[in-house]
Coordinates of C-alpha atoms in Angstrom, one line a residue:
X1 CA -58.2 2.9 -47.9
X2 CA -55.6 4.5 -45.6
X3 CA -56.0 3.6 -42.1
X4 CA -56.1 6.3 -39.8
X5 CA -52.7 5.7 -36.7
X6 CA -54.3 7.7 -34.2
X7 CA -56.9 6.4 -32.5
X8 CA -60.7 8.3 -33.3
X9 CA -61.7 7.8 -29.4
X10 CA -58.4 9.7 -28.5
X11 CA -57.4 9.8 -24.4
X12 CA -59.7 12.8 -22.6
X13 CA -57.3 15.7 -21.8
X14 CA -57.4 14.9 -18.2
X15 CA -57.1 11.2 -18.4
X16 CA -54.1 12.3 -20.4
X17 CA -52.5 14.1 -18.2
X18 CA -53.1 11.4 -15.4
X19 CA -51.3 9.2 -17.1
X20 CA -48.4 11.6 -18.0
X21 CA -48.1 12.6 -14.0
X22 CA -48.1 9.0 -13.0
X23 CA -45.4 8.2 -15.5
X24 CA -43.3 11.2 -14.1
X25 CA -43.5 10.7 -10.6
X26 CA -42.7 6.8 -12.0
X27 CA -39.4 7.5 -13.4
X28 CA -38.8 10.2 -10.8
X29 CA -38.5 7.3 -8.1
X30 CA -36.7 5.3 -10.6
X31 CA -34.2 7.6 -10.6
X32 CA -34.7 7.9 -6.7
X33 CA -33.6 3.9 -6.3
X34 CA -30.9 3.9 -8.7
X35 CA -29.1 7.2 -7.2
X36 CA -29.5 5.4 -4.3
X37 CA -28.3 1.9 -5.1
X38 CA -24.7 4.1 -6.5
X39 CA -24.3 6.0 -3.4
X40 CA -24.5 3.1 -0.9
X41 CA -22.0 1.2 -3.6
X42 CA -19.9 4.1 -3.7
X43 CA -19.8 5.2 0.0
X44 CA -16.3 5.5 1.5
X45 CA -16.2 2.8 4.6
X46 CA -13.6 4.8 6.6
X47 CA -15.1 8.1 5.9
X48 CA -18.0 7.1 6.9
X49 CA -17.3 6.1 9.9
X50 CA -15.2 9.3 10.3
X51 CA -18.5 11.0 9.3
X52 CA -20.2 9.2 12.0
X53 CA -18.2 9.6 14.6
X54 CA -18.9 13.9 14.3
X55 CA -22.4 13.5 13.6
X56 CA -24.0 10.8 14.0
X57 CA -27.4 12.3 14.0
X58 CA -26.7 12.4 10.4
X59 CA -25.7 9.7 9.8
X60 CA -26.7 6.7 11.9
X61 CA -29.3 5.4 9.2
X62 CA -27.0 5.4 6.5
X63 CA -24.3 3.5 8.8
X64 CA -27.1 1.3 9.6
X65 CA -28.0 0.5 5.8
X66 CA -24.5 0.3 4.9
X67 CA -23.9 -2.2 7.2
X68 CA -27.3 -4.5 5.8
X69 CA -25.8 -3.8 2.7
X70 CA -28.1 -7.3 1.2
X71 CA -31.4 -5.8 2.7
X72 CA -30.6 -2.6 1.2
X73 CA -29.9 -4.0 -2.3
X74 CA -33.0 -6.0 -1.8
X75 CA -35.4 -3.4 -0.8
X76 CA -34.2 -1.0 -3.7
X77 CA -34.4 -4.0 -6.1
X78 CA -37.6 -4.5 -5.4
X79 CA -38.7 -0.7 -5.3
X80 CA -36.9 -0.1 -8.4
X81 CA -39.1 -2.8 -10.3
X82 CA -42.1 -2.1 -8.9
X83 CA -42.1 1.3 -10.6
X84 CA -40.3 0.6 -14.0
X85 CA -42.9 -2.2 -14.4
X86 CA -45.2 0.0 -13.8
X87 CA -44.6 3.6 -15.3
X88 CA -44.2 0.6 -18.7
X89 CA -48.0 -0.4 -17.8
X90 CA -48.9 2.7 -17.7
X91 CA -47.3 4.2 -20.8
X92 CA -48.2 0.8 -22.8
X93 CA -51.9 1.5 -21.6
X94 CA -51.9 5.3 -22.6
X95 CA -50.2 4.4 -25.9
X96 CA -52.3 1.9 -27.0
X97 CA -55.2 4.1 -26.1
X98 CA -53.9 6.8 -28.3
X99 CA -52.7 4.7 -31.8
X100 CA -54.9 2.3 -33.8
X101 CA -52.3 0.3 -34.6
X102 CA -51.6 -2.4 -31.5
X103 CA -48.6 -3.6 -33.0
X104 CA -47.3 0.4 -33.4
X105 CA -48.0 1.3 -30.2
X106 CA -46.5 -1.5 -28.3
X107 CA -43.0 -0.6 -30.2
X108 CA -43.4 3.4 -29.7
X109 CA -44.8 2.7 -25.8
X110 CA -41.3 0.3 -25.7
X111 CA -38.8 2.5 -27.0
X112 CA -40.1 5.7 -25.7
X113 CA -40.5 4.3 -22.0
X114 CA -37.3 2.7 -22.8
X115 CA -35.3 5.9 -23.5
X116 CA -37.0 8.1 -21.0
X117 CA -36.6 5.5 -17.8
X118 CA -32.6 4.9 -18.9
X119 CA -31.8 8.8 -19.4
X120 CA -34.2 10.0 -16.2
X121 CA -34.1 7.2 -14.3
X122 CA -30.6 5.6 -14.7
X123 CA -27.7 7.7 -16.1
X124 CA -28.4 11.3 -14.5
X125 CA -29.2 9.9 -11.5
X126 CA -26.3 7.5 -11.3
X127 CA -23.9 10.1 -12.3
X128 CA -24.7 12.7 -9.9
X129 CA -25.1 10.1 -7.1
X130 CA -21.3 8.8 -7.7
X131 CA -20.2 12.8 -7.4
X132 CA -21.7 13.4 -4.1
X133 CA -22.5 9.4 -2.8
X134 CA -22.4 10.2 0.9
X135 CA -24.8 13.6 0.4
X136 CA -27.3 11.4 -1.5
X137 CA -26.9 8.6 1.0
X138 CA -27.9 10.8 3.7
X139 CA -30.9 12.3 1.9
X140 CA -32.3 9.0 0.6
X141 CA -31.8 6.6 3.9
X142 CA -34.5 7.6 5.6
X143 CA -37.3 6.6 2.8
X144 CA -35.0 3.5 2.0
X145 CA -35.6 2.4 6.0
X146 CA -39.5 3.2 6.1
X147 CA -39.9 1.0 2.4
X148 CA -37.7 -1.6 4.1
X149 CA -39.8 -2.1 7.1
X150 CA -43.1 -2.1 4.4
X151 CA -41.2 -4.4 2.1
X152 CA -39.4 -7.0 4.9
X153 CA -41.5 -10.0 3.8
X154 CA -40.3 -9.7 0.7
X155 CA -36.7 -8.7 1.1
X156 CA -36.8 -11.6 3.8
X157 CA -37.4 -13.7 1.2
X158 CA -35.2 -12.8 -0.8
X159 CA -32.2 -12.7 1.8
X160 CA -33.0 -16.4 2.4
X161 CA -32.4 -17.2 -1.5
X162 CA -29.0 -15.4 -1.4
X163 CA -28.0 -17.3 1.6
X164 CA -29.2 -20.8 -0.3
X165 CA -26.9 -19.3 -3.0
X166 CA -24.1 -19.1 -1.2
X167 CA -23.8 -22.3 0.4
X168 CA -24.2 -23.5 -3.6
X169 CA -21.6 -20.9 -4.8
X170 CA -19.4 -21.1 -1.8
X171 CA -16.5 -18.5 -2.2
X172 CA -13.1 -19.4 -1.9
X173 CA -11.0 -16.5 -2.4
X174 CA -9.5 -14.8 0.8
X175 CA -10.5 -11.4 1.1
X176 CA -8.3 -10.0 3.0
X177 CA -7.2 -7.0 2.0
X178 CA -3.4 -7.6 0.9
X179 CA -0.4 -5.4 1.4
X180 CA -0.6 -4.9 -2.9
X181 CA -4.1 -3.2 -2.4
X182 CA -3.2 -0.8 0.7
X183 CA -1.0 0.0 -1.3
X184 CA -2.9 0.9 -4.7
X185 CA -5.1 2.7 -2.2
X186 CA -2.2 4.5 -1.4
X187 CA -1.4 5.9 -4.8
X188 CA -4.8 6.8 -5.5
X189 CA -4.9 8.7 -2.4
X190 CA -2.1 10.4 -3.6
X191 CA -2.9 10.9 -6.9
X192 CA -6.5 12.6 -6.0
X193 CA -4.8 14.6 -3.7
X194 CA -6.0 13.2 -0.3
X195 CA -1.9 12.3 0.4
X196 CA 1.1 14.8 -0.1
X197 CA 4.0 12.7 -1.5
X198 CA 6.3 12.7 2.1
X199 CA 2.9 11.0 3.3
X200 CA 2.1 8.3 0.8
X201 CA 5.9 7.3 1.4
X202 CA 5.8 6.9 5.0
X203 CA 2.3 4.9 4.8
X204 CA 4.2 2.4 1.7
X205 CA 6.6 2.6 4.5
X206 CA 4.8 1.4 7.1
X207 CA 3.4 -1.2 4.9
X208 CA 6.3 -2.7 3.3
X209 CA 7.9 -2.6 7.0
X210 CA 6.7 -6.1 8.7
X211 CA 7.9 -8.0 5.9
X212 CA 11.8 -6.4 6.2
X213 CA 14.1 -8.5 7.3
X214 CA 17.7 -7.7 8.9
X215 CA 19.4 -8.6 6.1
X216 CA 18.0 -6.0 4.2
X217 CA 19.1 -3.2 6.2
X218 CA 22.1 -4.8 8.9
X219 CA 25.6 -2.9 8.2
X220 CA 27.8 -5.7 7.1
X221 CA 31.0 -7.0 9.1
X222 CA 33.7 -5.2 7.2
X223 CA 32.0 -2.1 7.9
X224 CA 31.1 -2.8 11.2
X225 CA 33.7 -0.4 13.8
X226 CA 34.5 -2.7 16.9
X227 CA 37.5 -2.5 20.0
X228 CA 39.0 -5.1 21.7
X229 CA 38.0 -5.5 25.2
X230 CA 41.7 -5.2 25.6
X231 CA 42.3 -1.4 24.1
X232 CA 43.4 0.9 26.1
X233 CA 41.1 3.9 26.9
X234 CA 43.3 6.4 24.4
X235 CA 42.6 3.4 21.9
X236 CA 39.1 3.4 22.4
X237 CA 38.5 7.3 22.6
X238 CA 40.2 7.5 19.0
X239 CA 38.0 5.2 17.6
X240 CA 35.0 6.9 19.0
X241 CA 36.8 10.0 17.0
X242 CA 37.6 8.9 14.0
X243 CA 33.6 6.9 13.5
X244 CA 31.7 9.4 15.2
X245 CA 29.5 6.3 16.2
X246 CA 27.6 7.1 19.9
X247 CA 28.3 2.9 20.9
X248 CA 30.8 0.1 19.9
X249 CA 30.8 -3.4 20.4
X250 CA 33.3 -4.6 22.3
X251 CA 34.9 -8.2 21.1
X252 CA 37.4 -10.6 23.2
X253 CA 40.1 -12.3 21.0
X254 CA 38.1 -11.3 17.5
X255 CA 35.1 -9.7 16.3
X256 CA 33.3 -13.3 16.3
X257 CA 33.2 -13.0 20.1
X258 CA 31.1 -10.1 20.6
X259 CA 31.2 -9.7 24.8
X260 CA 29.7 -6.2 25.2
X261 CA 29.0 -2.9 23.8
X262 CA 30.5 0.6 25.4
X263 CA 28.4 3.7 24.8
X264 CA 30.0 6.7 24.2
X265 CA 28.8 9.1 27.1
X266 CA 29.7 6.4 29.9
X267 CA 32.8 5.8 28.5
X268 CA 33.7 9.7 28.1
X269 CA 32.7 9.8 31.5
X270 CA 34.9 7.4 32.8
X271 CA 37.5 9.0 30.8
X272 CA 37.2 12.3 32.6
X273 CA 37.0 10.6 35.8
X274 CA 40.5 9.3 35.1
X275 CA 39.3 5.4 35.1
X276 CA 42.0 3.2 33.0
X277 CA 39.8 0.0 31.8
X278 CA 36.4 0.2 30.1
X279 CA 35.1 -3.5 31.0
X280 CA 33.1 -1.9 34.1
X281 CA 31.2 0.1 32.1
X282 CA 30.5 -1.6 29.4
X283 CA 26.9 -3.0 28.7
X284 CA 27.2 -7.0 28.8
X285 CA 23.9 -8.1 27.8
X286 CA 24.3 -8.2 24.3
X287 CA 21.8 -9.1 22.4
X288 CA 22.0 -11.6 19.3
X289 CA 19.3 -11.6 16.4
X290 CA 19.6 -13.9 13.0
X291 CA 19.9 -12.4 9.5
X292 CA 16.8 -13.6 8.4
X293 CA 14.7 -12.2 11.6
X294 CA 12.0 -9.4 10.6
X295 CA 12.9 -5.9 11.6
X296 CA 9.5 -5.3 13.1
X297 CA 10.6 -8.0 15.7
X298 CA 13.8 -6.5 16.1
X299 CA 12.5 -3.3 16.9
X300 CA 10.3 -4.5 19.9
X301 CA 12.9 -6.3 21.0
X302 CA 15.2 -3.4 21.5
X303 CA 12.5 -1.3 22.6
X304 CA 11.6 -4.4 25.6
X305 CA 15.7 -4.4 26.6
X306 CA 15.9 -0.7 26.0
X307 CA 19.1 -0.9 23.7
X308 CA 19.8 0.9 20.3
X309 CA 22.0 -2.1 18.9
X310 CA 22.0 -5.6 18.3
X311 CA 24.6 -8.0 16.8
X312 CA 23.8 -10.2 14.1
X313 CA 24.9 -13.7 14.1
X314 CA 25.3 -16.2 11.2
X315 CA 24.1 -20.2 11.5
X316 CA 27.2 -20.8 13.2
X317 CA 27.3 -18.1 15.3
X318 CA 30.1 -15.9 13.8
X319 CA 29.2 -12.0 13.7
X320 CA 27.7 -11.2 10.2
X321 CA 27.3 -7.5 11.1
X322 CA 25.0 -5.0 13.4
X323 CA 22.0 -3.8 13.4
X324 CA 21.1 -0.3 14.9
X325 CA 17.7 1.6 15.8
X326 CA 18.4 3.8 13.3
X327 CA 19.0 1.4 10.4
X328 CA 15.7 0.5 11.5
X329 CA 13.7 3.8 11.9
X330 CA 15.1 4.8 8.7
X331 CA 13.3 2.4 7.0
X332 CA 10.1 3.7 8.4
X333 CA 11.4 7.8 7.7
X334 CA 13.9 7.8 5.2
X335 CA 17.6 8.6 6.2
X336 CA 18.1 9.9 9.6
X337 CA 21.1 12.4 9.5
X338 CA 23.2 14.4 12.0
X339 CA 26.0 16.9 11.6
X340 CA 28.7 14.9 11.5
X341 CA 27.0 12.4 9.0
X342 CA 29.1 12.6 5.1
X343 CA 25.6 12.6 2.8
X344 CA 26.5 10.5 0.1
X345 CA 24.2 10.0 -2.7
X346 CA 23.6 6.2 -4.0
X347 CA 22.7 7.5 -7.3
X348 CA 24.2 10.2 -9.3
X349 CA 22.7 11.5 -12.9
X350 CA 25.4 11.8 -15.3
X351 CA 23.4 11.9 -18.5
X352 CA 19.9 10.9 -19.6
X353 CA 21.4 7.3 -19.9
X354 CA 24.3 7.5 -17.3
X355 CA 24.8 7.1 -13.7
X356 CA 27.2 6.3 -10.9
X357 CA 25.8 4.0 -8.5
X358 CA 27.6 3.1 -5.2
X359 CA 28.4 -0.2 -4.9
X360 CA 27.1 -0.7 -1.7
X361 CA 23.5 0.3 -2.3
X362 CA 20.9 -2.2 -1.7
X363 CA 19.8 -4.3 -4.7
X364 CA 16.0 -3.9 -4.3
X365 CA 16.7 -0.2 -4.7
X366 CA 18.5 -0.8 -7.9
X367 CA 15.9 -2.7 -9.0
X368 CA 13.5 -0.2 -8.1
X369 CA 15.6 3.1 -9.4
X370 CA 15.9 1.9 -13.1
X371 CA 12.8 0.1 -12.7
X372 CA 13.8 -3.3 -13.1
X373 CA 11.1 -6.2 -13.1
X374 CA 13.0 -8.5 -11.2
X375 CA 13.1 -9.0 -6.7
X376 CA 16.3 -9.1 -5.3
X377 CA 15.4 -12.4 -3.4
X378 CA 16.0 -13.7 -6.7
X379 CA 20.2 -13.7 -6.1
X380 CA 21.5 -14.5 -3.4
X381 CA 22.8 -11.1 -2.4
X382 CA 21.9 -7.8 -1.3
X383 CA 23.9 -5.3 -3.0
X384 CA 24.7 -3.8 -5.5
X385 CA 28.4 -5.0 -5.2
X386 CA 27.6 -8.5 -4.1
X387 CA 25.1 -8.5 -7.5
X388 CA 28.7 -7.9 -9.6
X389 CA 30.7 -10.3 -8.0
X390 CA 28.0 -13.3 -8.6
X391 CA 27.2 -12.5 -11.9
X392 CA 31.0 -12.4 -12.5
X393 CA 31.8 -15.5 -10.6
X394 CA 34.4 -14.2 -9.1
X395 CA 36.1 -10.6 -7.3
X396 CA 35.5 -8.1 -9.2
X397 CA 38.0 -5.6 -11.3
X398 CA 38.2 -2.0 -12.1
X399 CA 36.7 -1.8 -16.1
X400 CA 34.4 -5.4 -15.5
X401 CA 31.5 -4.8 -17.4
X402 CA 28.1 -6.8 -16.1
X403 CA 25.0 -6.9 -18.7
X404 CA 22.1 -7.2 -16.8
X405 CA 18.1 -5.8 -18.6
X406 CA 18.8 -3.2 -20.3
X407 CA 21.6 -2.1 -18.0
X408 CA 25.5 -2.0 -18.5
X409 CA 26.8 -1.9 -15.7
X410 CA 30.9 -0.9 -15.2
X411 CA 33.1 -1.2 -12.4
X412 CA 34.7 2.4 -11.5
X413 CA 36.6 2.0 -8.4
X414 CA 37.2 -0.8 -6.1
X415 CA 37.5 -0.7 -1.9
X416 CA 39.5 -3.8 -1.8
X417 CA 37.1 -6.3 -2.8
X418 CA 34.1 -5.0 -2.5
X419 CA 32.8 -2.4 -5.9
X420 CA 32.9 1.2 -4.1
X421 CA 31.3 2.9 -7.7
X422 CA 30.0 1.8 -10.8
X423 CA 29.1 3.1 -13.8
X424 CA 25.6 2.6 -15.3
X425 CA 24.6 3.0 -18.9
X426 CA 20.9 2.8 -19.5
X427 CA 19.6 0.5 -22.7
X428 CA 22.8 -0.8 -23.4
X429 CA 22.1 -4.6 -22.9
X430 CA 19.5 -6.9 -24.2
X431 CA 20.2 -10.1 -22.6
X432 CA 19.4 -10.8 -19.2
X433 CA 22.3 -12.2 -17.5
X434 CA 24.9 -11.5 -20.3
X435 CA 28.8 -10.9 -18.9
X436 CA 31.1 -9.0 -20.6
X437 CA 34.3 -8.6 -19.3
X438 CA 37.8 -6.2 -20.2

């Protein structure tokens, strides 16, 4: 005997179709909750706000949810469950009314509610809410408020348990955003277009700048252009000449005694006025900042005495070097030129593999140019040159060969002691730290 699988006392045609409706408009507002749960999760704070601040007609209620972002998970959790569970009562009902066979029709009711609710009512819905989350935001928040208000009992309830959750699960992570992220945000900005590349620069910029110090950007004593309180003014006016610098610090017996520093335009305008001695015109209230001082602090300081140049000073109070606005603007724009500048480039392509690096370029940027997984804080440096001489142990020579990554790295042409150029061959070493010497 076969037994028949449709039911004999099938569903009227308008029963039928009940159902059928009821299931639709079911998995319609599924999909209505879950669009809606991926828009408020995808929403763009700071655009939002921007989008507030020009219309806030528009947007006030989503602002609002956004910012009750627990409620509004709530509320569409609950909404969202009320109608799956029930478009799945509905279709088990209709199914079962349809097909002998109990057993049958509880797995056909299963799997086809099952397939319908998670392409209808999950994946479309999802996918076009994350393309557009601010435009389905806007249209949705309105019913999302009104179902709030009728469901607040229940989504106080359940704001109640996530607080009693939280005290149990306390969280200790700081979540802060760190200078890592901004910075991640930065590249993607870039990368989707929001940020040319001069602009992404300027923000890393920006962000890498409060955590500068002077010693990664002072110019070092032995380049550092000084007179003698005791010059004459022909003296001085020649060595304005020569370094086309606009001020000069002034020292008193040596360049450990910083006294002052002379700016150029007085000092040419004492000149023309026929004045013999400098000393009156000179600016005496130098100031003195340490090596390890961040830039960021530097710069207000300056800005509060109104000067353009500071000296730095070493723990015993010898003159290390100076520090200039510019050295520390540039860090923020990139070099500053004018026309009398020489532009000199720290890096010069010879070959795929090949390079000439200047010897005074700062090791971080080494590091960064051939992409090299170590921070320059490591060594107790911060040049290129300096980097030779420690891993050498000693001043280095014309053809001294340094092994360092995957880098070679050859001594051109000395400037006394310091490396002026070297050479540097790409994938040439394999142990870290490895000296060679000829």
């Amino acid at each position: 005997m076969v037994v028949p699988l449709l039911a004999s006392s099938a569903l009227d045609p308008s029963r039928l179709v009940g159902y059928l409706v009821a299931i639709i408009i079911l998995v319609f507002l599924s999909g209505f909750f879950s669009s809606t749960e991926t828009a408020f999760s995808s929403l763009n704070r700071i655009r939002l706000k921007n989008l507030v601040a020009t219309n806030k007609k528009k947007y006030a209620t989503v602002y609002f949810l956004s910012e009750h972002f627990d409620a509004l998970i709530s509320t569409i959790l609950i909404g969202n469950n009320i109608v799956n569970i029930t478009a799945s009562t509905l279709a088990t009902i209709m199914f079962s009314a349809l097909i002998v066979n109990q057993n049958v029709a509880g797995v056909v009711s299963t799997a086809v509610i099952t397939v319908v609710v998670l392409i209808f009512g999950e994946v479309i819905p999802k996918t076009l809410a994350k393309r557009a989350p601010e435009t389905f935001a806007r249209v949705t928040a309105p019913f999302i408020l009104a179902l709030y208000y009728v469901l607040f009992p229940l989504v106080w309830l359940m704001g109640l348990l996530q607080k009693l959750l939280f005290k149990i699960f306390k969280k200790k992570d700081n979540e802060n955003i760190t200078d890592e992220e901004l910075i991640t945000y930065v590249d993607e900005a870039q990368t989707e277009g929001g940020l040319d590349e001069y602009e992404g620069d300027l923000i890393r910029s920006a962000i890498e700048f409060d955590s500068m110090t002077v010693r990664d950007v002072f110019t070092p004593r032995v380049d550092v252009e000084a007179v003698s309180i005791d010059d004459s003014m022909s003296e001085v006016m020649k060595v304005f000449k020569e370094s086309g610098y606009s001020r000069l610090p002034v020292y008193k017996d040596n360049i450990d005694t910083i006294v002052g520093v002379i700016n150029q335009k007085d000092f040419y305008e004492a000149y023309i006025d026929g004045a013999t001695k400098f000393s009156k015109i000179m600016t005496k209230n130098v100031i003195y900042v340490p090596d390890s001082m961040r830039i960021s602090d530097v710069l207000r300081k300056l800005q509060v005495e109104k000067r353009h140049l500071a000296i730095v000073v070493d723990e015993f109070g010898g003159t290390m070097g100076v520090v200039t606005l510019e050295d520390i603007l540039e860090q923020l724009v990139g070099e500053i030129y004018d026309e009398r500048d020489e532009i000199v480039e720290p890096f010069v392509k010879l070959a795929d593999d090949k390079y000439i690096v200047l010897g005074e370029t700062n090791l971080e940027e080494f590091f960064e140019y051939f992409d090299v997984n170590k921070d320059g804080a490591e060594f107790d440096t911060v040049t290129l040159s300096g980097y030779i001489a420690y891993a050498l142990n000693r001043l280095p020579q014309v053809g001294d060969i340094v092994n360092f990554e995957n880098l070679a790295i050859t001594v051109k042409k000395m400037d006394n002691t310091v490396v002026e150029k070297a050479e540097v061959l790409v994938n040439a070493a394999e142990d870290d730290g490895n000296k060679e010497e000829k």
